[in-house]
Coordinates of C-alpha atoms in Angstrom, one line a residue:
X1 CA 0.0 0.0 0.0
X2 CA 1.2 3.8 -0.7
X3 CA 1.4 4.5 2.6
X4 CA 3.5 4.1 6.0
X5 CA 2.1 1.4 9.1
X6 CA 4.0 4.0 11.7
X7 CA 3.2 2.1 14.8
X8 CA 0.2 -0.5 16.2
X9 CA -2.1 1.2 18.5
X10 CA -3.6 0.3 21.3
X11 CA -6.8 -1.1 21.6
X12 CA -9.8 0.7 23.1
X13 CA -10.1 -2.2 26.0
X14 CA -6.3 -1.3 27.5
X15 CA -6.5 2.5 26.6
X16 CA -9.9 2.3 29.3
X17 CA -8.1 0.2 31.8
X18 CA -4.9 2.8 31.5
X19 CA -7.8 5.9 32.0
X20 CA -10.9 3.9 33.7
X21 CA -13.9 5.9 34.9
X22 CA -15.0 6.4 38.1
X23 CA -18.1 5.5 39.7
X24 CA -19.0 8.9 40.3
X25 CA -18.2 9.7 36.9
X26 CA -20.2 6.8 35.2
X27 CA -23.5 8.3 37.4
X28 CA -23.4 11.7 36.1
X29 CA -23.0 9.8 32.3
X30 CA -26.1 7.7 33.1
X31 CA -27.8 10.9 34.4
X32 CA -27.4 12.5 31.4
X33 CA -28.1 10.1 28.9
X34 CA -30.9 8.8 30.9
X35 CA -32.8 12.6 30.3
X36 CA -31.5 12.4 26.8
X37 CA -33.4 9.8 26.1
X38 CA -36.1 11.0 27.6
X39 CA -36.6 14.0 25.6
X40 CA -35.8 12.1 22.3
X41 CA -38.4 9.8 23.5
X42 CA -41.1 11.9 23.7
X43 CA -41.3 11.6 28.0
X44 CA -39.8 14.9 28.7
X45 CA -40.7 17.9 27.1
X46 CA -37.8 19.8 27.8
X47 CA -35.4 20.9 24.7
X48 CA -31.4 20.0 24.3
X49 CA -29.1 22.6 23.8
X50 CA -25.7 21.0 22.3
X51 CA -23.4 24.2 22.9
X52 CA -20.0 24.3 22.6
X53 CA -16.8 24.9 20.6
X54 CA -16.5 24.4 16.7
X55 CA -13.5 22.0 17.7
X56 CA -11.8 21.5 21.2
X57 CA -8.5 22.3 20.5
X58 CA -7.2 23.3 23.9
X59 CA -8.1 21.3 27.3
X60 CA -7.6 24.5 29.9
X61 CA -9.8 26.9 27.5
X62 CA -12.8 23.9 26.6
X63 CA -12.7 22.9 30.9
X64 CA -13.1 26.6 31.4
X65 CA -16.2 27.3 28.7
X66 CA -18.1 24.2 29.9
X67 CA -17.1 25.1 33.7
X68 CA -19.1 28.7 32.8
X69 CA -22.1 26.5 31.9
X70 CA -22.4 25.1 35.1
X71 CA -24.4 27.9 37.0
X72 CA -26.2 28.5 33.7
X73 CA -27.3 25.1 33.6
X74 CA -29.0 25.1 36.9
X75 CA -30.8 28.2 36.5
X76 CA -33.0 26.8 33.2
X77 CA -32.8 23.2 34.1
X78 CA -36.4 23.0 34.1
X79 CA -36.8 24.1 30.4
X80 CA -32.9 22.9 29.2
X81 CA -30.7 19.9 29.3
X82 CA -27.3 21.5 28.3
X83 CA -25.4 19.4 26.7
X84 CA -21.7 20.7 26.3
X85 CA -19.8 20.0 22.5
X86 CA -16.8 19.0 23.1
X87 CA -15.6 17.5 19.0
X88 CA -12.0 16.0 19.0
X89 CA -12.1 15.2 15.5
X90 CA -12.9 18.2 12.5
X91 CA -13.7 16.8 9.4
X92 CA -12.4 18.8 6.4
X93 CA -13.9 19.5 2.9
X94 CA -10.6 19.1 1.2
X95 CA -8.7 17.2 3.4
X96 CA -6.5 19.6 4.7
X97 CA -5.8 22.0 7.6
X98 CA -6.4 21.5 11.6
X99 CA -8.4 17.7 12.2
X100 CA -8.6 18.5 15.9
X101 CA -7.4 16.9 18.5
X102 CA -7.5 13.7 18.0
X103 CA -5.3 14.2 15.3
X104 CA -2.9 16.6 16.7
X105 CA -3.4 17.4 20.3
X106 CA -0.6 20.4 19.8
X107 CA -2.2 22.3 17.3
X108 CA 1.3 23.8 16.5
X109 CA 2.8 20.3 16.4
X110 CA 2.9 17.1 13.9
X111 CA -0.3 14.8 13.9
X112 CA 0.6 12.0 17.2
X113 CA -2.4 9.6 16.8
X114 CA -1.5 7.9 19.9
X115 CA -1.3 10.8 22.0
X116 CA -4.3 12.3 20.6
X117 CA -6.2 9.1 21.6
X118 CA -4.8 9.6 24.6
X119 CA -5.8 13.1 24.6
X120 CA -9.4 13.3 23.5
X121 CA -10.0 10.5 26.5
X122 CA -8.2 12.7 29.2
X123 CA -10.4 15.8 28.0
X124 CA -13.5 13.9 27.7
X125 CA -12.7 12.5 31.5
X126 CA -11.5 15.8 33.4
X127 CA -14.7 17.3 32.0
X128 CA -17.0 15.3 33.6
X129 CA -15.1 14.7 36.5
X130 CA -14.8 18.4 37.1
X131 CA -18.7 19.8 35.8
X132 CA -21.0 17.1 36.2
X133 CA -21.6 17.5 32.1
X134 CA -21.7 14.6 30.1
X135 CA -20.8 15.7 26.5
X136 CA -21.5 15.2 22.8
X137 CA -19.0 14.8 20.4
X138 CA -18.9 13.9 16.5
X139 CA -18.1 10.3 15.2
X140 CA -15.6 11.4 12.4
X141 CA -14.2 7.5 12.1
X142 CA -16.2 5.0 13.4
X143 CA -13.0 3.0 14.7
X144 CA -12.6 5.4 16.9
X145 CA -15.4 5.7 19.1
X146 CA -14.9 2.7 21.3
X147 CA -12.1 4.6 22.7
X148 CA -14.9 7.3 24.3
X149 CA -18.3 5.6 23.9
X150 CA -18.6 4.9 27.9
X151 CA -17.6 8.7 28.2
X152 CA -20.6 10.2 25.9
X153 CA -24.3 11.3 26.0
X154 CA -24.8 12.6 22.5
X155 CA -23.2 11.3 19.3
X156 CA -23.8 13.1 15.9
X157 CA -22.8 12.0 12.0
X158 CA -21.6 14.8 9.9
X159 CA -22.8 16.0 6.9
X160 CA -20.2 14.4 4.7
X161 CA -20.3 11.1 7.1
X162 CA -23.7 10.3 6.8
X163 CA -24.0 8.7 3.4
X164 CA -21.3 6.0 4.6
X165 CA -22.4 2.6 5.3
X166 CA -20.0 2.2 8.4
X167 CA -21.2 5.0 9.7
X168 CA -24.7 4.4 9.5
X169 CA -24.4 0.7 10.7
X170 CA -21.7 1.8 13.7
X171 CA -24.7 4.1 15.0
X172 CA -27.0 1.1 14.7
X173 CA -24.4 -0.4 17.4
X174 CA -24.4 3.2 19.5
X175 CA -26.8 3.1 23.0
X176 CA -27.0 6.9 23.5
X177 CA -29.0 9.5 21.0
X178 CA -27.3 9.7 17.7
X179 CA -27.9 12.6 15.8
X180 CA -28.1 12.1 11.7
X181 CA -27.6 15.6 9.5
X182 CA -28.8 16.1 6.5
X183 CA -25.7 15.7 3.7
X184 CA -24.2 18.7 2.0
X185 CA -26.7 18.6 -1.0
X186 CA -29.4 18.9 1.2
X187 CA -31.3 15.4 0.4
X188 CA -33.4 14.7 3.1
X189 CA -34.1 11.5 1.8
X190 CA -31.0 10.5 2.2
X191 CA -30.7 11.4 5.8
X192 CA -34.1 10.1 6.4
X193 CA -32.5 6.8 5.0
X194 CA -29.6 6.8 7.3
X195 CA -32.1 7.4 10.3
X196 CA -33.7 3.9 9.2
X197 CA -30.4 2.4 8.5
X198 CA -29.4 2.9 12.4
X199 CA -32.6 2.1 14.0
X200 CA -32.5 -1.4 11.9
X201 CA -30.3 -3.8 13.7
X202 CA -27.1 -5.2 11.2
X203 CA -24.0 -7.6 11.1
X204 CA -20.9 -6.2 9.9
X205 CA -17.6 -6.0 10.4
X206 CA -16.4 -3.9 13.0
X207 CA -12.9 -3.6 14.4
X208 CA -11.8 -6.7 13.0
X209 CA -15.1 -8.8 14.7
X210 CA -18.7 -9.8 13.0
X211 CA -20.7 -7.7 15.2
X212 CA -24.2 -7.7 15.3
X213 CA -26.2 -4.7 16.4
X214 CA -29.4 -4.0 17.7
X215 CA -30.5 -0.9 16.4
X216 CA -30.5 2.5 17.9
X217 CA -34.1 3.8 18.5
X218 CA -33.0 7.5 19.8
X219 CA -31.9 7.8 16.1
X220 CA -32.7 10.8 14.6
X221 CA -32.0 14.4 12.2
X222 CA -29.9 17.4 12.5
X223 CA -30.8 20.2 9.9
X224 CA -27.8 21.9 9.0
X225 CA -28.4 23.6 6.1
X226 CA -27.0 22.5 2.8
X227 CA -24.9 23.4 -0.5
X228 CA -26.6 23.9 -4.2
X229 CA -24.1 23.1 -7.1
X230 CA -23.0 26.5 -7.5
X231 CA -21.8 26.3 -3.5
X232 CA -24.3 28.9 -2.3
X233 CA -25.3 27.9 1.6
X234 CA -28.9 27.6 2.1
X235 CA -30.6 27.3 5.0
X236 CA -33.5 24.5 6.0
X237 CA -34.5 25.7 9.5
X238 CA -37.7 27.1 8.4
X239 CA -40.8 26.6 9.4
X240 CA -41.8 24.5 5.9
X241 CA -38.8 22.3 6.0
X242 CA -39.4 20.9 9.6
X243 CA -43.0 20.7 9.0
X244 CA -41.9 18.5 5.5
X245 CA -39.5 16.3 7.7
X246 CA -42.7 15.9 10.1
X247 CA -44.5 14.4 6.6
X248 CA -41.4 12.7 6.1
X249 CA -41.1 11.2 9.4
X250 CA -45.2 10.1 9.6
X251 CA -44.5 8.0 6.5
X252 CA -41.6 6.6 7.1
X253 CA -43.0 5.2 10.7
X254 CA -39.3 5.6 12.4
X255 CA -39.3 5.3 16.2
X256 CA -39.1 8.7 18.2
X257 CA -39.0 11.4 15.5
X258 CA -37.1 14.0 16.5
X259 CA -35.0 17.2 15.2
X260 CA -32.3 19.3 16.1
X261 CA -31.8 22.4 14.5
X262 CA -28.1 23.0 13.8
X263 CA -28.1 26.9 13.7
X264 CA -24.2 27.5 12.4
X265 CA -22.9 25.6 9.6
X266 CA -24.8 26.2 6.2
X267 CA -28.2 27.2 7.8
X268 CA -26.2 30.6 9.1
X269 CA -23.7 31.0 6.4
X270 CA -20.8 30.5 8.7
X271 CA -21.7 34.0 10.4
X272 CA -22.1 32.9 14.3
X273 CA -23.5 35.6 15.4
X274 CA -26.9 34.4 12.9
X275 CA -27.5 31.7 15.6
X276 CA -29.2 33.5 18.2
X277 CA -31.7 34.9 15.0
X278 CA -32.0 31.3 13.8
X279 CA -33.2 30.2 17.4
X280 CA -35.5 32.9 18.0
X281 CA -37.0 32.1 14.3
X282 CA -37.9 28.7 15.1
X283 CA -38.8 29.0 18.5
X284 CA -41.1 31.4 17.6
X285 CA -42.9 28.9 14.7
X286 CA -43.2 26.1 16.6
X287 CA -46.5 26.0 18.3
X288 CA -48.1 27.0 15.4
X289 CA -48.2 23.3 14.3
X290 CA -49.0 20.4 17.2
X291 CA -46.3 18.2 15.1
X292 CA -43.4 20.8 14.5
X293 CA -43.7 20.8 18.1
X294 CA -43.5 17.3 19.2
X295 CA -40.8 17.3 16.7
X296 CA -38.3 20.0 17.5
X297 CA -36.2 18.3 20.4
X298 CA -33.4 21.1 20.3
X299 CA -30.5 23.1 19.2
X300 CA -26.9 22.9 18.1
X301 CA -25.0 26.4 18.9
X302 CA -21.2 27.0 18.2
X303 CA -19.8 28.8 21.1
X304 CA -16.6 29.7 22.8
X305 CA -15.0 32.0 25.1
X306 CA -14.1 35.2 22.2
X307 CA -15.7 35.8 19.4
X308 CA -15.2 34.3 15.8
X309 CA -12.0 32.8 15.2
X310 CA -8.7 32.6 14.4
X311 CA -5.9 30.8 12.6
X312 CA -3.5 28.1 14.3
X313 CA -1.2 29.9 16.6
X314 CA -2.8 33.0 16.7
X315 CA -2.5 33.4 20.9
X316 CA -5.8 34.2 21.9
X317 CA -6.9 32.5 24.4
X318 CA -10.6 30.3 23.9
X319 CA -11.0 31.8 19.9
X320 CA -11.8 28.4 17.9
X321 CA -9.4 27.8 15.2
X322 CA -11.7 26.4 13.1
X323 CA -15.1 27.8 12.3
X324 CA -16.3 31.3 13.8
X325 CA -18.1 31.1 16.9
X326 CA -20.9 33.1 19.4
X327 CA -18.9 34.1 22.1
X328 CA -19.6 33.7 25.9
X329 CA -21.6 36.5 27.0
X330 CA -23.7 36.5 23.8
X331 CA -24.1 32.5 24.5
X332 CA -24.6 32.8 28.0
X333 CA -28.1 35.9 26.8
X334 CA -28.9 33.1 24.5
X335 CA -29.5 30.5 26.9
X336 CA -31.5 32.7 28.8
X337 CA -33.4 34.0 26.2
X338 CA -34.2 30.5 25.2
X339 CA -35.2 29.2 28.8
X340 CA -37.6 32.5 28.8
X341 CA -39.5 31.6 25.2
X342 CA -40.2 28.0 26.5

């Protein structure tokens, strides 16, 4: 092959037994995915808010931002279940630039798998340990996730992930919520298909053992927004595109339909500071129809310490280095003006 085997790693088993969980920590987990289940179940009626950074690339700066969510949390936790991003691994369009940490846990250094395994555990740990939160992160490879799937409470497919078969049949095998997006075309047949494709159960080949999976029932979309072939953004938050995935979702007869509205990423044109509009839109359309309702289970918002972004090295301190986010105190408004709506 065209390509260099630079060491054997280690297997997801002895990387937990190196960095096991406490019991305490395992508790706050089933807390959280407990509720999470709830809401995507229909039992709760409260909303999710994932919120977090485009891509945790520094582990003081991503403890500090969730840390500030703590008091937040506990003022709106009748109307909110926060659920703090914390995505290791940044999938790129072309290829190239930052992957996150996974990949290079030293954004200003080479790409150290191992360490980055390492890493993305330790962060995923110390954040739960030291908040309470149990997080959400992206499955960029599907190999990967054994390493942090007793650490999670939210997993979501990307946009350019969600067509692949391992991807779809992995989530099939996941036990928390797994959130699908719509690809970057927009097709929401083809996300509706990889809803039904992880609620189905499947044998296939999975880190080197015929697995057999039992299908995930919490299943269900993210609207992000999408690309036409001319690679103008368009948004599908609006009020006719939910109520057509409602349609969608009565004739498909899929367990728990649900929908969270992604409100950076194509449906804000990459402009952050869109995202509190975007809520506020949809918030304010959603009792008009009983099933828009019932379907809306929440938001995606990317947040961070400072405003927009910034490129690798740039020195200030919790400014993503990958997509432009909301910053803190216009986060920490839009929580509130959330929990005040519902």
């Amino acid at each position: 092959m065209n390509m260099d085997f630079k060491r054997k790693l280690t297997i997801p088993m002895e990387t937990k037994e190196m960095y096991p969980l406490t019991g305490a920590m395992s508790e706050s987990i089933h807390r959280c995915t407990t509720e999470l289940k709830r809401i995507f179940g229909g039992q709760s009626d409260r909303l999710v808010l994932i919120v977090g950074p485009c891509s945790a690339d520094n582990e003081a700066s991503v403890l500090d931002y969730v840390s500030r969510l703590i008091p937040v949390q506990e003022k709106v936790k009748d109307k909110l279940l926060i659920v703090p991003r914390i995505y290791t691994g940044k999938p790129r369009t072309t290829g190239d630039g930052y992957k996150g940490l996974l990949h290079q846990p030293d954004p200003n250094e080479k790409p150290d798998l191992f360490k980055g395994i390492i890493a993305t555990r330790e962060l995923h740990m110390r954040v739960v340990k030291e908040t309470g939160f149990a997080c959400a992160d992206e499955m960029l490879y599907p190999e990967s996730y054994k390493y942090i799937d007793d650490l999670l409470a939210y997993v979501a497919i990307g946009a350019r992930s969600v067509e692949d078969q391992q991807h779809r049949l992995t989530a099939s095998g996941i036990e928390v919520p797994v959130g699908m997006k719509n690809p970057t075309s927009g097709d929401l047949t083809v996300m509706m298909n990889s809803i039904l494709a992880a609620q189905h159960s499947h044998d296939f080949i999975y880190r080197g053992w015929e697995a057999h999976s039992y299908g995930n029932p919490y299943a269900h979309a993210i609207l992000r927004g999408y690309v036409n072939r001319q690679g103008v953004t368009h948004p599908n938050y609006h009020y006719e595109t939910v109520a057509y995935l409602s349609r969608l979702y009565a004739e498909s007869g899929l367990q728990n339909p649900g929908v969270v509205i992604d409100c950076n990423h194509a449906n804000s044109g990459k402009d952050p500071f869109e995202q509190p509009r975007i809520v506020k839109e949809v918030l304010s359309f959603r009792d008009h129809n009983p099933d828009v309702r019932r379907l809306l289970k929440g938001f995606m918002v990317e947040s961070y310490i400072e405003d927009g972004r910034q490129d690798v090295g740039g020195g200030c301190y919790g400014k993503s280095i990958t997509d432009a986010c909301l910053g803190w105190d216009k986060t920490e408004r839009l929580i509130y003006d959330i929990a005040d709506e519902l």
